[in-house]
Structure formats: structure tokens, C-alpha cells
PDB file of N, CA and C in Angstrom:
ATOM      1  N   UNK A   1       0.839  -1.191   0.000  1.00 67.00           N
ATOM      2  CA  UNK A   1       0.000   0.000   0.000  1.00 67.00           C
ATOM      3  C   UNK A   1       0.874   1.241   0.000  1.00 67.00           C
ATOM      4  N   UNK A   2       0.354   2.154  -0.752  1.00 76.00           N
ATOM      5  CA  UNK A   2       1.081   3.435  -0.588  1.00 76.00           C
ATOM      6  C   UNK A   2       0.264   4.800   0.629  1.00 76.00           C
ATOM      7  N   UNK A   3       1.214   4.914   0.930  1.00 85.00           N
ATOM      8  CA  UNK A   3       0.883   6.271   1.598  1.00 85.00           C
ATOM      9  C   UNK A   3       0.383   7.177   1.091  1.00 85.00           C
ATOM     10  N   UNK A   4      -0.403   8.427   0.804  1.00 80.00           N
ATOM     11  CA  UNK A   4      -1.047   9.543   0.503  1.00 80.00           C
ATOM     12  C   UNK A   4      -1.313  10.327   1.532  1.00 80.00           C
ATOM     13  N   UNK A   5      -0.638  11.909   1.253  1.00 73.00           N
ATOM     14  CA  UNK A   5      -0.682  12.969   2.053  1.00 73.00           C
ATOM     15  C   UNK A   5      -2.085  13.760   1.844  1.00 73.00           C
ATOM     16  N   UNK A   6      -3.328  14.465   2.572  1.00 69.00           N
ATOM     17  CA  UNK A   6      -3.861  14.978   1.930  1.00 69.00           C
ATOM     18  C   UNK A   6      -4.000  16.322   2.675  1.00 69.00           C
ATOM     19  N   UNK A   7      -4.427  17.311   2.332  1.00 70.00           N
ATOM     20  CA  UNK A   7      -5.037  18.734   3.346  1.00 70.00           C
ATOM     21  C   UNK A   7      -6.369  19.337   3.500  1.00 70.00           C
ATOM     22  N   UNK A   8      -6.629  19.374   4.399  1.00 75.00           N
ATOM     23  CA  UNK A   8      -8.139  19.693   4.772  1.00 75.00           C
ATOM     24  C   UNK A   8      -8.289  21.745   4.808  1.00 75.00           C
ATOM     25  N   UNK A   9      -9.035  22.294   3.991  1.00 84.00           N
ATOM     26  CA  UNK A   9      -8.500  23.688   3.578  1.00 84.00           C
ATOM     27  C   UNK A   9      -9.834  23.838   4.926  1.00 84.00           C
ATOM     28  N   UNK A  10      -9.491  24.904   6.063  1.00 88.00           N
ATOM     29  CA  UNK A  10     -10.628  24.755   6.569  1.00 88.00           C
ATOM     30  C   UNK A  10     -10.900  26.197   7.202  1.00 88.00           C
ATOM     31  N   UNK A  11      -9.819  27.180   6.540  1.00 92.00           N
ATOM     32  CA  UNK A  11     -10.258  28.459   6.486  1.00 92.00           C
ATOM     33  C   UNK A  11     -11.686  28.895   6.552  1.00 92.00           C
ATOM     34  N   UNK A  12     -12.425  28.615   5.866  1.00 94.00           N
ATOM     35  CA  UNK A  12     -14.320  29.300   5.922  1.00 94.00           C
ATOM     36  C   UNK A  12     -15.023  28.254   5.996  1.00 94.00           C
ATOM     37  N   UNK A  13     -16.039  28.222   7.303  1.00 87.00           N
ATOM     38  CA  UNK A  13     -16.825  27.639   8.267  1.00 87.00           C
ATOM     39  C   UNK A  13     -17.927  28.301   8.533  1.00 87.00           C
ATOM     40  N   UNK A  14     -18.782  27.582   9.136  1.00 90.00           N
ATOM     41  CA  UNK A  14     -20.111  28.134   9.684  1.00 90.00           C
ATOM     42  C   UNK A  14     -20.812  29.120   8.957  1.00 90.00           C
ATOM     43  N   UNK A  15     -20.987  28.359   7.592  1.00 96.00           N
ATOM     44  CA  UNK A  15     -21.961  29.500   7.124  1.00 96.00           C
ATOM     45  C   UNK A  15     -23.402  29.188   7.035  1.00 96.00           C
ATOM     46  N   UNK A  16     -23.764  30.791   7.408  1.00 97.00           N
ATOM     47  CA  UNK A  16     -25.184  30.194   7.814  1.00 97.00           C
ATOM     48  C   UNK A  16     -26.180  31.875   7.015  1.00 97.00           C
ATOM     49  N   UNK A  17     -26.869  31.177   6.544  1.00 97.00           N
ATOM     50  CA  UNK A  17     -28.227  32.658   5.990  1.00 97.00           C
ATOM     51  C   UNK A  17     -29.446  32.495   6.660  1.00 97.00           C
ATOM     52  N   UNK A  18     -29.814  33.858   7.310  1.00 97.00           N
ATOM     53  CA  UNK A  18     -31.571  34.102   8.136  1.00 97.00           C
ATOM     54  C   UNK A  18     -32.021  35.035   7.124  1.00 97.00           C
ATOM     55  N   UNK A  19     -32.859  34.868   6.927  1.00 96.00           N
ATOM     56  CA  UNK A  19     -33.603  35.621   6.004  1.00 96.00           C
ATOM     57  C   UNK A  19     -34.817  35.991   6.824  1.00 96.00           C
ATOM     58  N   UNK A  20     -35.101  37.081   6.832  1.00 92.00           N
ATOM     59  CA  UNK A  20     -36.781  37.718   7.422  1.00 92.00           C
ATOM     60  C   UNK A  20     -36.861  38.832   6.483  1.00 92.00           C
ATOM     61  N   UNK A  21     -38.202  38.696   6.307  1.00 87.00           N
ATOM     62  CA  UNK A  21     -38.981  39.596   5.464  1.00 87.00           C
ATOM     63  C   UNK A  21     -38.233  39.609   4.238  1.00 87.00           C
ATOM     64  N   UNK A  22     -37.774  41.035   3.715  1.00 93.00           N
ATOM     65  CA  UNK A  22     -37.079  41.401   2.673  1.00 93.00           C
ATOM     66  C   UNK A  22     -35.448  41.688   2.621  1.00 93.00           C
ATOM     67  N   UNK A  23     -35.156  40.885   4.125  1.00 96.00           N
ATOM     68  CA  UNK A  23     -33.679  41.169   4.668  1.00 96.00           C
ATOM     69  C   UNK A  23     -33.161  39.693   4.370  1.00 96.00           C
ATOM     70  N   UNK A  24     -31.447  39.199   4.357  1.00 97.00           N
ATOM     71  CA  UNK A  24     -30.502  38.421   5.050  1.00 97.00           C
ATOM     72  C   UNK A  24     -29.526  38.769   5.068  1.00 97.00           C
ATOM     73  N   UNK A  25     -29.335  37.832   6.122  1.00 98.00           N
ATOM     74  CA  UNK A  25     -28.510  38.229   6.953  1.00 98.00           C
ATOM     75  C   UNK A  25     -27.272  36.646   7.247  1.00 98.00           C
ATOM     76  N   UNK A  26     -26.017  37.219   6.550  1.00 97.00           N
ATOM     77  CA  UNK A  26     -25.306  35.934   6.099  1.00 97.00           C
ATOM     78  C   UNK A  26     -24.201  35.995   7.128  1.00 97.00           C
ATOM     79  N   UNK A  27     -23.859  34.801   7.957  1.00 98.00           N
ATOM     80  CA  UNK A  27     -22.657  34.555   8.895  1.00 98.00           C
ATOM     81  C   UNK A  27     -21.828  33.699   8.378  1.00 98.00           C
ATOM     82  N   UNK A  28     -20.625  34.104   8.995  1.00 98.00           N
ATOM     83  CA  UNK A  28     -19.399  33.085   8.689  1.00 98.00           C
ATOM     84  C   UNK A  28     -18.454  33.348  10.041  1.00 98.00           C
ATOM     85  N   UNK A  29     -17.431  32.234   9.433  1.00 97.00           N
ATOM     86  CA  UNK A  29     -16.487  32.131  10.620  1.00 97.00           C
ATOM     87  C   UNK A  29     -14.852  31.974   9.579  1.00 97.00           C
ATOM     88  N   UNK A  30     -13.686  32.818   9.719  1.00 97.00           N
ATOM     89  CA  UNK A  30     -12.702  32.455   8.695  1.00 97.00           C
ATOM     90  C   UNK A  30     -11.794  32.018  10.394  1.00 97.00           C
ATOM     91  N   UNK A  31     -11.026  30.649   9.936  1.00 95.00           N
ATOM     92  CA  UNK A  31     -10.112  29.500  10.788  1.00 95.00           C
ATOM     93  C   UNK A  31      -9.015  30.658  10.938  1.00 95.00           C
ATOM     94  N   UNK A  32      -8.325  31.309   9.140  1.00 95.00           N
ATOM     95  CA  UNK A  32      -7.349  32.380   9.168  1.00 95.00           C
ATOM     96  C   UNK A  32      -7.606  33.291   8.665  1.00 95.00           C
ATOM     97  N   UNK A  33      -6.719  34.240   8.030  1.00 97.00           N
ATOM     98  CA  UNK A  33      -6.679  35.410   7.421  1.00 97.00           C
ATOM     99  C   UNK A  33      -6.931  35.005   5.841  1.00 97.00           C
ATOM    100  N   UNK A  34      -7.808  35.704   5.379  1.00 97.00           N
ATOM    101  CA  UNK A  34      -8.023  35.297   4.174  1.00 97.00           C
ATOM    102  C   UNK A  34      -8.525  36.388   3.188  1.00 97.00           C
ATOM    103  N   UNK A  35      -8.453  36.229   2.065  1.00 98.00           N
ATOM    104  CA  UNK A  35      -9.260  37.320   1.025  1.00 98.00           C
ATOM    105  C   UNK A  35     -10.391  36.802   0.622  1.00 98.00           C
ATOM    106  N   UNK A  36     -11.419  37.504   0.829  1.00 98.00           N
ATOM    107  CA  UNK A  36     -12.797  36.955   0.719  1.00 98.00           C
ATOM    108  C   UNK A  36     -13.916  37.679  -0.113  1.00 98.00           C
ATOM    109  N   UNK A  37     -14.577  37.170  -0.873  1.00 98.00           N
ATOM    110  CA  UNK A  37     -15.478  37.327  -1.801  1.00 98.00           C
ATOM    111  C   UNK A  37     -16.855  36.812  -1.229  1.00 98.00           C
ATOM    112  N   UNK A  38     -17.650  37.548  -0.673  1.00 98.00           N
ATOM    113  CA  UNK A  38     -19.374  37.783  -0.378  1.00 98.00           C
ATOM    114  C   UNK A  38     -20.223  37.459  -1.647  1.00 98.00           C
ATOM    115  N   UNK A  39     -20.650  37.088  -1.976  1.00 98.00           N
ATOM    116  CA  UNK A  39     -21.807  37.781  -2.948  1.00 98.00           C
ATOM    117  C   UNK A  39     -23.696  36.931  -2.689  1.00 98.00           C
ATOM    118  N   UNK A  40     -24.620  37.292  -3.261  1.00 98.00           N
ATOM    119  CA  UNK A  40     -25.681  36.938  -3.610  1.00 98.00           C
ATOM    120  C   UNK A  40     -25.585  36.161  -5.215  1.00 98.00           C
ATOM    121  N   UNK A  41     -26.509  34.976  -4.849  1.00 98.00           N
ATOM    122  CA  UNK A  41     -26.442  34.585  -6.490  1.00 98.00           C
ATOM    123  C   UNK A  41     -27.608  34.137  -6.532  1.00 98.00           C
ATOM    124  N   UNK A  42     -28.135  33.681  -7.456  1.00 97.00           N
ATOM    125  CA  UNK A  42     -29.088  33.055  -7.933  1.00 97.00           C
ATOM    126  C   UNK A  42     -29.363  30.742  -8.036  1.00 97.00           C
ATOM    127  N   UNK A  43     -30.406  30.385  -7.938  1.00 96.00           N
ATOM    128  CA  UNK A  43     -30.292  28.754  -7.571  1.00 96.00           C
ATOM    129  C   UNK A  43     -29.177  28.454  -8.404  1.00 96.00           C
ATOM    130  N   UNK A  44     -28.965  29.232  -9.415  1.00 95.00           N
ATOM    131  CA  UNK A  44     -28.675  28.334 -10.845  1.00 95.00           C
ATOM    132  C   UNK A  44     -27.168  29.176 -10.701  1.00 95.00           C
ATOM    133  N   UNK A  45     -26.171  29.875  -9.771  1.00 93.00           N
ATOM    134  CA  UNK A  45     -25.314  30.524  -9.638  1.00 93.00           C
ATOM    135  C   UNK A  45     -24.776  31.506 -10.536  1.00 93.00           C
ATOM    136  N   UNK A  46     -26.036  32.706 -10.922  1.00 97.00           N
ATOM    137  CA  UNK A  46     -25.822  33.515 -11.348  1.00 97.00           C
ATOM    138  C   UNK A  46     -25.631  34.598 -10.400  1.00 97.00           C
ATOM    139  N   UNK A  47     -24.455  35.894 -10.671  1.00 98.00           N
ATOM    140  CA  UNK A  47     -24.430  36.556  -9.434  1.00 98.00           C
ATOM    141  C   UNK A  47     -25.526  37.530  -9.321  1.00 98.00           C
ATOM    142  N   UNK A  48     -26.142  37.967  -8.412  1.00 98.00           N
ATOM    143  CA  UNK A  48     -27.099  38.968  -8.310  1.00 98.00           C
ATOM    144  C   UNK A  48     -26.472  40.661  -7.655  1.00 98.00           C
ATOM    145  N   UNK A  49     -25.540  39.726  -6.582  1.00 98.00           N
ATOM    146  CA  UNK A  49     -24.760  41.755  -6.287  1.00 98.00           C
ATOM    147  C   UNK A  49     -23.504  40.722  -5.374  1.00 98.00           C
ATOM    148  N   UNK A  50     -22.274  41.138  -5.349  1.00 98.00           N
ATOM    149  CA  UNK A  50     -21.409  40.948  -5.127  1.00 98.00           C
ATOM    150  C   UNK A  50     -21.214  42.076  -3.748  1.00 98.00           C
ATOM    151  N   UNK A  51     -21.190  41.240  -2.781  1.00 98.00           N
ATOM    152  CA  UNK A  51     -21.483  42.377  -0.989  1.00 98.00           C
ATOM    153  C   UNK A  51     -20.222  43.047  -0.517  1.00 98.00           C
ATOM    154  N   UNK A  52     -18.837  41.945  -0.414  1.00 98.00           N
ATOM    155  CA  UNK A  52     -17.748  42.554  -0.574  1.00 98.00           C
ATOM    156  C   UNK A  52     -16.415  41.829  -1.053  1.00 98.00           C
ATOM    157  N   UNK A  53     -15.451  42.447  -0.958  1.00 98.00           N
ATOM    158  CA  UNK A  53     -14.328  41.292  -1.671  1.00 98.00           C
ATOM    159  C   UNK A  53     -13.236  41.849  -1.122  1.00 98.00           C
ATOM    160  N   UNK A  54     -12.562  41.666  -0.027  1.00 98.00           N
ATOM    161  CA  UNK A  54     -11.504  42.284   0.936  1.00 98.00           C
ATOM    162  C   UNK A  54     -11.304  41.385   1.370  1.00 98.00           C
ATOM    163  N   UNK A  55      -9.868  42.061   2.005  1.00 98.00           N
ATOM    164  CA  UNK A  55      -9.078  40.661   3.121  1.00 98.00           C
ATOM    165  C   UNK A  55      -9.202  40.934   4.501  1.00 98.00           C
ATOM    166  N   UNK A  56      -9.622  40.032   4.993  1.00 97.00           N
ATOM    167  CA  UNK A  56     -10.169  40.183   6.579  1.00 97.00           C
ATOM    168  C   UNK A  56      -9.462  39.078   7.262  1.00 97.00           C
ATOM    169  N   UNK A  57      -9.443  38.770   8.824  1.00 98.00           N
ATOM    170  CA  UNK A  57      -8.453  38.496   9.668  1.00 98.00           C
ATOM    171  C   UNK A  57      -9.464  36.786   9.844  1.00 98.00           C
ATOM    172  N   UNK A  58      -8.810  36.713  10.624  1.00 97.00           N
ATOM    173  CA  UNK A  58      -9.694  35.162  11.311  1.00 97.00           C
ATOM    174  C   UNK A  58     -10.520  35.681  12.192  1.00 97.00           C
ATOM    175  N   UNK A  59     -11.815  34.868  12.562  1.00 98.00           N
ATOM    176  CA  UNK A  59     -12.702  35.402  13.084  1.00 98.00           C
ATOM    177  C   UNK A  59     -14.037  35.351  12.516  1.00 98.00           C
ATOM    178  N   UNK A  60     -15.351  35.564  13.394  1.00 98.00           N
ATOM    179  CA  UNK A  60     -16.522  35.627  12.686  1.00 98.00           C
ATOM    180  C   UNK A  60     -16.616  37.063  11.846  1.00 98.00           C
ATOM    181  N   UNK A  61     -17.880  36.782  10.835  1.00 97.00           N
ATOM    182  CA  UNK A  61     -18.321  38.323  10.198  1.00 97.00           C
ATOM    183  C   UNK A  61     -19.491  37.795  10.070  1.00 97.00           C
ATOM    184  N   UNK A  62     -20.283  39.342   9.868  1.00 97.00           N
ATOM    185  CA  UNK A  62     -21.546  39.072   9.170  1.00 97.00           C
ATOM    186  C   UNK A  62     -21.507  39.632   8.366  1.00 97.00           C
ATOM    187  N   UNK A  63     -22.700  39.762   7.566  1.00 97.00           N
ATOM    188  CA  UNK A  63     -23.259  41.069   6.362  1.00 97.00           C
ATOM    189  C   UNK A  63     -24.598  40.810   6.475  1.00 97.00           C
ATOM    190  N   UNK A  64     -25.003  42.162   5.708  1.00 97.00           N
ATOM    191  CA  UNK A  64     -25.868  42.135   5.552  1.00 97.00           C
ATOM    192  C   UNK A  64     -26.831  42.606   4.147  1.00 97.00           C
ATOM    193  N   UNK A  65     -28.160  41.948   3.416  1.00 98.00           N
ATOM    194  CA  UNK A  65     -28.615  42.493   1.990  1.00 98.00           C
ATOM    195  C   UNK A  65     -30.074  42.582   2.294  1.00 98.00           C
ATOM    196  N   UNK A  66     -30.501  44.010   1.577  1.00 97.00           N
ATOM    197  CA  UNK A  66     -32.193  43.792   1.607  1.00 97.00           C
ATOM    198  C   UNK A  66     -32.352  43.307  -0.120  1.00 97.00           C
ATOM    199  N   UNK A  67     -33.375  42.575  -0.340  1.00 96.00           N
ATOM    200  CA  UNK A  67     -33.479  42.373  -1.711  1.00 96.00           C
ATOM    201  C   UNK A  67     -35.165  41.795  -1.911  1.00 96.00           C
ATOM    202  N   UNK A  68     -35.322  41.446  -3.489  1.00 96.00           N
ATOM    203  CA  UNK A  68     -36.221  41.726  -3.827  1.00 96.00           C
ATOM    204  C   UNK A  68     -37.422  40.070  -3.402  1.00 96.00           C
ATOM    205  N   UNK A  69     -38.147  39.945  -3.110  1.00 96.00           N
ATOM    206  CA  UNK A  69     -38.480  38.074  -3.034  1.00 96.00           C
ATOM    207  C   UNK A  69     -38.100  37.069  -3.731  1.00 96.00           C
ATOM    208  N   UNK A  70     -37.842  36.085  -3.507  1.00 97.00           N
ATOM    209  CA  UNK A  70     -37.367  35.287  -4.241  1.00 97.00           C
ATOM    210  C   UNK A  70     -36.590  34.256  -3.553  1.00 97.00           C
ATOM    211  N   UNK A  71     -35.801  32.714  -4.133  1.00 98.00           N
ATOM    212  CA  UNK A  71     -35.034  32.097  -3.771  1.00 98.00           C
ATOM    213  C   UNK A  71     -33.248  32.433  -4.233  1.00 98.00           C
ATOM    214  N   UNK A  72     -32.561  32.544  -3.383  1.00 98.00           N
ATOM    215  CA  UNK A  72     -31.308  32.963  -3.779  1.00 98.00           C
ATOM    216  C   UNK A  72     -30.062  31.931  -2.818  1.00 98.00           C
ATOM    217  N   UNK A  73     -28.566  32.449  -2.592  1.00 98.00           N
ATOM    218  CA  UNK A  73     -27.662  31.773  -2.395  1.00 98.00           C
ATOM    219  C   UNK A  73     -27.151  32.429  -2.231  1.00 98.00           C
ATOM    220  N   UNK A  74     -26.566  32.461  -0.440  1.00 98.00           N
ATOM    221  CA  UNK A  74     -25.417  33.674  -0.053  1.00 98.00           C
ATOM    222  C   UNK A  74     -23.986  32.552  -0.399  1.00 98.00           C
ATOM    223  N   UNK A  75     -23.191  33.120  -0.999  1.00 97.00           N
ATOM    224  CA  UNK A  75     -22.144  32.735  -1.602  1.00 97.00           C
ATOM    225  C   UNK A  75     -21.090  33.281  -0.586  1.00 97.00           C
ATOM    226  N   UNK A  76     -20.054  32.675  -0.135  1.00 97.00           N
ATOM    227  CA  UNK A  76     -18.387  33.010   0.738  1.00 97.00           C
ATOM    228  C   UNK A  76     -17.110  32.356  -0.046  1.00 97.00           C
ATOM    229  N   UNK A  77     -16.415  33.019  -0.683  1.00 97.00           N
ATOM    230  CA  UNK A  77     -15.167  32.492  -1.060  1.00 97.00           C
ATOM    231  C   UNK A  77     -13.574  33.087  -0.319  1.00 97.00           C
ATOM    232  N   UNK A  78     -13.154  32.320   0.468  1.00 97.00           N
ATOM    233  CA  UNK A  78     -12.130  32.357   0.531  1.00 97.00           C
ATOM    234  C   UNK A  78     -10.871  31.977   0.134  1.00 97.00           C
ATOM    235  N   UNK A  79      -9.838  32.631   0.042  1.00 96.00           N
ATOM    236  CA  UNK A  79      -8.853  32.183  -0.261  1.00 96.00           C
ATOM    237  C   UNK A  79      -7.231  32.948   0.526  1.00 96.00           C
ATOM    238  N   UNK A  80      -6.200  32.098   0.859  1.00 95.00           N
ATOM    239  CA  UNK A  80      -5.151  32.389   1.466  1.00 95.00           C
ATOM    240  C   UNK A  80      -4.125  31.089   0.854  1.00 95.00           C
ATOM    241  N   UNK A  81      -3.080  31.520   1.505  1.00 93.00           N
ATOM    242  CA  UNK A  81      -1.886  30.252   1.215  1.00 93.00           C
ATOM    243  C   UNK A  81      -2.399  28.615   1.479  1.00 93.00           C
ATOM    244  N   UNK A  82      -3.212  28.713   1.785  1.00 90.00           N
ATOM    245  CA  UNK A  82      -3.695  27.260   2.069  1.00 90.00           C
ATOM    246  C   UNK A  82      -4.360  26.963   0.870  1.00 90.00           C
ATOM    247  N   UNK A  83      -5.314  27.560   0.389  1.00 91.00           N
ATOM    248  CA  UNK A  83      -5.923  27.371  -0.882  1.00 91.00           C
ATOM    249  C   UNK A  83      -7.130  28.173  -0.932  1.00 91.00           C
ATOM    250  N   UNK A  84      -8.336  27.808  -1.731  1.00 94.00           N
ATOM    251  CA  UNK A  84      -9.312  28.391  -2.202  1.00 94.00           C
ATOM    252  C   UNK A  84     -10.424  27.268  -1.502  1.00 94.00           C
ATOM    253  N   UNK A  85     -11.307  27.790  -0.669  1.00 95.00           N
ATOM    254  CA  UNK A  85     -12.775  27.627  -0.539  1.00 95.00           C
ATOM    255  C   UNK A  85     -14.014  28.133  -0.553  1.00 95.00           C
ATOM    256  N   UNK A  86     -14.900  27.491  -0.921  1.00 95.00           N
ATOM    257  CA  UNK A  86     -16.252  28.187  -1.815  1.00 95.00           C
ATOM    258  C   UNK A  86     -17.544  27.334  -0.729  1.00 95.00           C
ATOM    259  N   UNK A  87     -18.397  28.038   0.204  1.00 96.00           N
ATOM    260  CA  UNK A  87     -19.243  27.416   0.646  1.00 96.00           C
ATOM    261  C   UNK A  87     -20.667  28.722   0.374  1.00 96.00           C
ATOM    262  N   UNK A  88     -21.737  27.794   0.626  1.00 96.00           N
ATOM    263  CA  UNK A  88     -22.990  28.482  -0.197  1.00 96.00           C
ATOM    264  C   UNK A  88     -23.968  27.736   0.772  1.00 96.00           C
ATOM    265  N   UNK A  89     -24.825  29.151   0.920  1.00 97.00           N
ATOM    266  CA  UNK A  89     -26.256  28.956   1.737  1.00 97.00           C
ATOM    267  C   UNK A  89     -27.790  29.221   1.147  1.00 97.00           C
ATOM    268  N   UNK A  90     -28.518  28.608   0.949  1.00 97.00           N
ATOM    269  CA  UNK A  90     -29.717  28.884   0.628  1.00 97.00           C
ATOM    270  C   UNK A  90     -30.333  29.884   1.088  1.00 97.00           C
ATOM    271  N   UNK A  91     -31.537  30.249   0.860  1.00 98.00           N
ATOM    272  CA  UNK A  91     -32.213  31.421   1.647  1.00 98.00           C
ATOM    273  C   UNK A  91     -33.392  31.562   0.624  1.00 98.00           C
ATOM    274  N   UNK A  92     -34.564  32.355   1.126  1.00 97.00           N
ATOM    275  CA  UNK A  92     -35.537  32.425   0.081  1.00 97.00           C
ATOM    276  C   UNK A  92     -35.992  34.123   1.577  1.00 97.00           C
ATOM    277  N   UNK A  93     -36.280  35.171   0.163  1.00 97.00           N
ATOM    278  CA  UNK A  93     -36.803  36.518   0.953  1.00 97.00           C
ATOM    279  C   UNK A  93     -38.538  36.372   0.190  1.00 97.00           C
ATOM    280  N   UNK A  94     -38.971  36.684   1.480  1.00 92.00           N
ATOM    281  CA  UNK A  94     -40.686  36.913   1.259  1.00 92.00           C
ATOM    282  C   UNK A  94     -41.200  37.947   1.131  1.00 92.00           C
ATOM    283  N   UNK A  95     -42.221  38.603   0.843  1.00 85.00           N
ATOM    284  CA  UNK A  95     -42.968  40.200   0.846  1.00 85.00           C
ATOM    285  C   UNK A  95     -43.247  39.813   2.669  1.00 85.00           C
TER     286      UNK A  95
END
């Protein structure tokens, strides 16, 4: 048998979307320091508004979007020397 090394990228965690009314409201947690890309997209991952794209420390964040009804996908991409991760939350805004 051979050995295999592998790495677990585990920079961006805990993402989570609340949605009330015509608001959400998207959390995360970054393990490190990372450059990070927010956005809103659509089921089918089209972008709808891109929230922010800066480099921020380790630690939780939130944000926040009012938008129009509908089903959508708060989108988090991070990336640092470790690599690139992409995690995605559902959400649906009501009248």
C-alpha cells in the first residue's frame, strides 16, 4: 500500500443565511486570514450583487442584503496560502 498525504483547507466555516422579510442576513467564521469574496447569487449561480471582496483576519463576520423576493444563495469564497474555498447557503426573501 502506498501512503497519501492529503489537506483539509478549513479556512471558511459556519456559514449560515436568516432571512426575514425582505432582509438576510449571512454569517461566517474564517479558521485564518483570508481574502474573501461575499456575494448573492441566484439557484442556478448567477451573481445577483457581489457584498464585498476584501481581506479580513480570522474570526466571525456578518453582512448584511435587503433584496427583492425570491429564492437565492449567499455565496463566501475564501482564499489564502492554504488554498481556495467556496461554501454556499440557501435562503428564500418573502414580501
Amino acid at each position: 500500500t502506498a501512503d497519501r498525504q492529503f489537506g483539509l483547507n478549513n479556512t471558511l466555516g459556519f456559514l449560515t443565511a436568516t432571512a426575514s422579510h425582505r432582509r438576510v442576513t449571512g454569517n461566517f467564521r474564517l479558521a485564518r486570514a483570508a481574502r474573501v469574496v461575499l456575494r448573492i447569487e441566484t439557484p442556478s449561480g448567477g451573481i445577483v450583487k457581489t457584498l464585498a471582496t476584501r481581506s479580513l483576519p480570522s474570526g466571525n463576520g456578518t453582512i448584511s442584503w435587503r433584496g427583492r423576493p425570491g429564492s437565492y444563495l449567499f455565496s463566501a469564497t475564501a482564499k489564502n496560502d492554504v488554498g481556495a474555498v467556496e461554501l454556499s447557503a440557501p435562503f428564500r426573501l418573502r414580501r
